[in-house]
N, CA and C atoms as an extended XYZ file, in Angstrom:
198
Properties=species:S:1:pos:R:3:atomname:S:1:resname:S:1:resid:I:1 pbc="F F F"
N      -114.542     -171.742      -99.165 N   MET     1
C      -113.254     -171.623      -98.574 CA  MET     1
C      -113.041     -170.157      -98.202 C   MET     1
N      -112.520     -169.933      -97.010 N   ASP     2
C      -112.298     -168.553      -96.610 CA  ASP     2
C      -110.837     -168.148      -96.797 C   ASP     2
N      -110.517     -166.939      -96.339 N   GLU     3
C      -109.163     -166.419      -96.535 CA  GLU     3
C      -108.093     -167.199      -95.773 C   GLU     3
N      -108.510     -168.003      -94.780 N   ASN     4
C      -107.571     -168.838      -94.020 CA  ASN     4
C      -107.543     -170.270      -94.533 C   ASN     4
N      -108.062     -170.488      -95.739 N   ASP     5
C      -108.123     -171.808      -96.366 CA  ASP     5
C      -108.927     -172.819      -95.551 C   ASP     5
N      -109.948     -172.347      -94.859 N   GLN     6
C      -110.851     -173.218      -94.122 CA  GLN     6
C      -112.028     -173.562      -95.027 C   GLN     6
N      -112.359     -174.851      -95.116 N   CYS     7
C      -113.487     -175.290      -95.939 CA  CYS     7
C      -114.756     -175.327      -95.102 C   CYS     7
N      -115.878     -175.060      -95.739 N   TYR     8
C      -117.169     -175.099      -95.077 CA  TYR     8
C      -118.128     -175.935      -95.903 C   TYR     8
N      -118.967     -176.692      -95.214 N   LEU     9
C      -120.007     -177.472      -95.861 CA  LEU     9
C      -121.292     -176.658      -95.788 C   LEU     9
N      -121.962     -176.501      -96.913 N   ALA    10
C      -123.163     -175.670      -96.958 CA  ALA    10
C      -124.373     -176.496      -97.357 C   ALA    10
N      -125.515     -176.122      -96.826 N   ASP    11
C      -126.788     -176.710      -97.212 CA  ASP    11
C      -127.449     -175.725      -98.164 C   ASP    11
N      -127.759     -176.184      -99.360 N   PHE    12
C      -128.311     -175.297     -100.364 CA  PHE    12
C      -129.831     -175.250     -100.345 C   PHE    12
N      -130.436     -175.670      -99.239 N   GLY    13
C      -131.869     -175.526      -99.093 CA  GLY    13
C      -132.702     -176.652      -99.664 C   GLY    13
N      -132.096     -177.778     -100.031 N   THR    14
C      -132.899     -178.865     -100.579 CA  THR    14
C      -133.369     -179.824      -99.492 C   THR    14
N      -132.831     -179.720      -98.289 N   ALA    15
C      -133.232     -180.613      -97.206 CA  ALA    15
C      -134.548     -180.127      -96.599 C   ALA    15
N      -135.376     -181.089      -96.191 N   LYS    16
C      -136.641     -180.772      -95.552 CA  LYS    16
C      -136.724     -181.571      -94.257 C   LYS    16
N      -137.399     -181.027      -93.251 N   GLU    17
C      -137.634     -181.774      -92.028 CA  GLU    17
C      -138.998     -182.429      -92.119 C   GLU    17
N      -139.017     -183.686      -92.525 N   THR    18
C      -140.241     -184.474      -92.593 CA  THR    18
C      -139.896     -185.902      -92.211 C   THR    18
N      -140.907     -186.715      -91.999 N   CYS    19
C      -140.669     -188.122      -91.686 CA  CYS    19
C      -140.455     -188.927      -92.962 C   CYS    19
N      -141.353     -188.790      -93.901 N   LEU    20
C      -141.240     -189.500      -95.172 CA  LEU    20
C      -141.336     -188.493      -96.307 C   LEU    20
N      -140.538     -188.689      -97.315 N   ASN    21
C      -140.521     -187.781      -98.459 CA  ASN    21
C      -141.065     -188.481      -99.691 C   ASN    21
N      -141.602     -187.716     -100.596 N   SER    22
C      -142.048     -188.282     -101.862 CA  SER    22
C      -141.527     -187.482     -103.050 C   SER    22
N      -140.751     -186.437     -102.792 N   THR    23
C      -140.198     -185.603     -103.852 CA  THR    23
C      -138.738     -185.963     -104.074 C   THR    23
N      -138.346     -186.106     -105.341 N   ILE    24
C      -136.952     -186.420     -105.649 CA  ILE    24
C      -136.191     -185.118     -105.821 C   ILE    24
N      -135.246     -184.876     -104.911 N   ILE    25
C      -134.377     -183.709     -104.987 CA  ILE    25
C      -132.966     -184.204     -104.734 C   ILE    25
N      -132.065     -183.926     -105.633 N   GLY    26
C      -130.691     -184.334     -105.413 CA  GLY    26
C      -130.015     -184.771     -106.688 C   GLY    26
N      -128.825     -185.283     -106.515 N   THR    27
C      -128.038     -185.756     -107.642 CA  THR    27
C      -127.619     -187.188     -107.380 C   THR    27
N      -127.271     -187.913     -108.430 N   PRO    28
C      -126.811     -189.286     -108.233 CA  PRO    28
C      -125.581     -189.293     -107.357 C   PRO    28
N      -125.342     -190.279     -106.556 N   PRO    29
C      -126.107     -191.514     -106.441 CA  PRO    29
C      -127.302     -191.361     -105.499 C   PRO    29
N      -128.407     -191.873     -105.928 N   LEU    30
C      -129.614     -191.847     -105.118 CA  LEU    30
C      -129.835     -193.206     -104.481 C   LEU    30
N      -130.429     -193.204     -103.311 N   ALA    31
C      -130.779     -194.452     -102.640 CA  ALA    31
C      -131.816     -195.199     -103.478 C   ALA    31
N      -131.818     -196.535     -103.418 N   PRO    32
C      -132.752     -197.327     -104.232 CA  PRO    32
C      -134.219     -196.959     -104.021 C   PRO    32
N      -134.593     -196.632     -102.788 N   GLU    33
C      -135.998     -196.299     -102.545 CA  GLU    33
C      -136.390     -194.983     -103.215 C   GLU    33
N      -135.454     -194.084     -103.413 N   ILE    34
C      -135.749     -192.845     -104.132 CA  ILE    34
C      -135.904     -193.145     -105.617 C   ILE    34
N      -135.017     -193.984     -106.148 N   GLN    35
C      -135.076     -194.338     -107.563 CA  GLN    35
C      -136.350     -195.087     -107.912 C   GLN    35
N      -136.891     -195.853     -106.949 N   SER    36
C      -138.105     -196.622     -107.217 CA  SER    36
C      -139.369     -195.776     -107.068 C   SER    36
N      -139.189     -194.483     -106.753 N   ASN    37
C      -140.306     -193.547     -106.646 CA  ASN    37
C      -141.304     -193.947     -105.566 C   ASN    37
N      -140.794     -194.483     -104.439 N   SER    38
C      -141.661     -194.814     -103.315 CA  SER    38
C      -141.339     -193.877     -102.152 C   SER    38
N      -142.155     -193.909     -101.109 N   LEU    39
C      -141.887     -193.082      -99.937 CA  LEU    39
C      -140.573     -193.512      -99.314 C   LEU    39
N      -139.835     -192.548      -98.785 N   TYR    40
C      -138.533     -192.871      -98.211 CA  TYR    40
C      -138.235     -191.965      -97.031 C   TYR    40
N      -137.332     -192.436      -96.179 N   ASP    41
C      -136.846     -191.682      -95.031 CA  ASP    41
C      -135.668     -190.839      -95.505 C   ASP    41
N      -135.803     -189.528      -95.463 N   GLY    42
C      -134.778     -188.626      -95.981 CA  GLY    42
C      -133.422     -188.796      -95.330 C   GLY    42
N      -133.389     -188.988      -94.001 N   MET    43
C      -132.109     -189.130      -93.321 CA  MET    43
C      -131.410     -190.418      -93.751 C   MET    43
N      -132.141     -191.512      -93.844 N   ALA    44
C      -131.547     -192.785      -94.273 CA  ALA    44
C      -131.032     -192.678      -95.707 C   ALA    44
N      -131.765     -191.993      -96.565 N   ALA    45
C      -131.330     -191.816      -97.954 CA  ALA    45
C      -130.066     -190.969      -98.021 C   ALA    45
N      -129.973     -189.946      -97.172 N   ASP    46
C      -128.767     -189.117      -97.130 CA  ASP    46
C      -127.564     -189.916      -96.651 C   ASP    46
N      -127.760     -190.778      -95.663 N   ILE    47
C      -126.663     -191.609      -95.157 CA  ILE    47
C      -126.199     -192.569      -96.239 C   ILE    47
N      -127.123     -193.153      -96.985 N   TYR    48
C      -126.769     -194.042      -98.093 CA  TYR    48
C      -125.926     -193.290      -99.125 C   TYR    48
N      -126.381     -192.120      -99.522 N   SER    49
C      -125.659     -191.333     -100.525 CA  SER    49
C      -124.282     -190.919     -100.020 C   SER    49
N      -124.183     -190.580      -98.743 N   PHE    50
C      -122.889     -190.210      -98.168 CA  PHE    50
C      -121.943     -191.406      -98.169 C   PHE    50
N      -122.475     -192.600      -97.900 N   GLY    51
C      -121.661     -193.815      -97.960 CA  GLY    51
C      -121.121     -194.058      -99.360 C   GLY    51
N      -121.949     -193.853     -100.375 N   ILE    52
C      -121.493     -193.997     -101.760 CA  ILE    52
C      -120.416     -192.960     -102.065 C   ILE    52
N      -120.614     -191.739     -101.597 N   PHE    53
C      -119.629     -190.677     -101.786 CA  PHE    53
C      -118.286     -191.074     -101.177 C   PHE    53
N      -118.304     -191.595      -99.943 N   LEU    54
C      -117.058     -192.024      -99.297 CA  LEU    54
C      -116.414     -193.179     -100.052 C   LEU    54
N      -117.217     -194.126     -100.520 N   TYR    55
C      -116.689     -195.256     -101.286 CA  TYR    55
C      -115.993     -194.772     -102.555 C   TYR    55
N      -116.594     -193.814     -103.232 N   GLU    56
C      -116.009     -193.284     -104.465 CA  GLU    56
C      -114.679     -192.585     -104.215 C   GLU    56
N      -114.471     -192.097     -102.999 N   MET    57
C      -113.224     -191.411     -102.679 CA  MET    57
C      -112.092     -192.369     -102.316 C   MET    57
N      -112.406     -193.648     -102.092 N   LEU    58
C      -111.362     -194.612     -101.741 CA  LEU    58
C      -110.383     -194.778     -102.897 C   LEU    58
N      -109.102     -194.960     -102.568 N   PRO    59
C      -108.138     -195.204     -103.649 CA  PRO    59
C      -108.441     -196.528     -104.337 C   PRO    59
N      -108.356     -196.523     -105.630 N   LYS    60
C      -108.633     -197.731     -106.413 CA  LYS    60
C      -107.445     -197.991     -107.329 C   LYS    60
N      -107.255     -199.237     -107.733 N   PRO    61
C      -106.163     -199.517     -108.664 CA  PRO    61
C      -106.375     -198.789     -109.991 C   PRO    61
N      -105.306     -198.359     -110.575 N   HIS    62
C      -105.379     -197.656     -111.856 CA  HIS    62
C      -105.785     -198.630     -112.952 C   HIS    62
N      -106.730     -198.222     -113.769 N   TYR    63
C      -107.205     -199.068     -114.862 CA  TYR    63
C      -106.431     -198.714     -116.122 C   TYR    63
N      -105.728     -199.691     -116.677 N   ASP    64
C      -105.007     -199.490     -117.931 CA  ASP    64
C      -105.813     -200.095     -119.059 C   ASP    64
N      -106.113     -199.297     -120.033 N   ARG    65
C      -106.850     -199.807     -121.192 CA  ARG    65
C      -105.929     -200.665     -122.043 C   ARG    65
N      -106.470     -201.739     -122.634 N   PRO    66
C      -105.629     -202.603     -123.482 CA  PRO    66
C      -105.210     -201.918     -124.772 C   PRO    66
């Protein structure tokens, strides 16, 4: 965030430009193909994780414990 309260999205250097990846870099939630330790398309895995991130931000009903 800067002095004008503008937010910026930063890449911390974990992204790679390749077709298929075999190295696990990141934090949960991970796409299923990453968790299964198989080759995966990095862009598709990022889109999956971003979708989970957006889902988690949706308003949900408040859970009251009994």
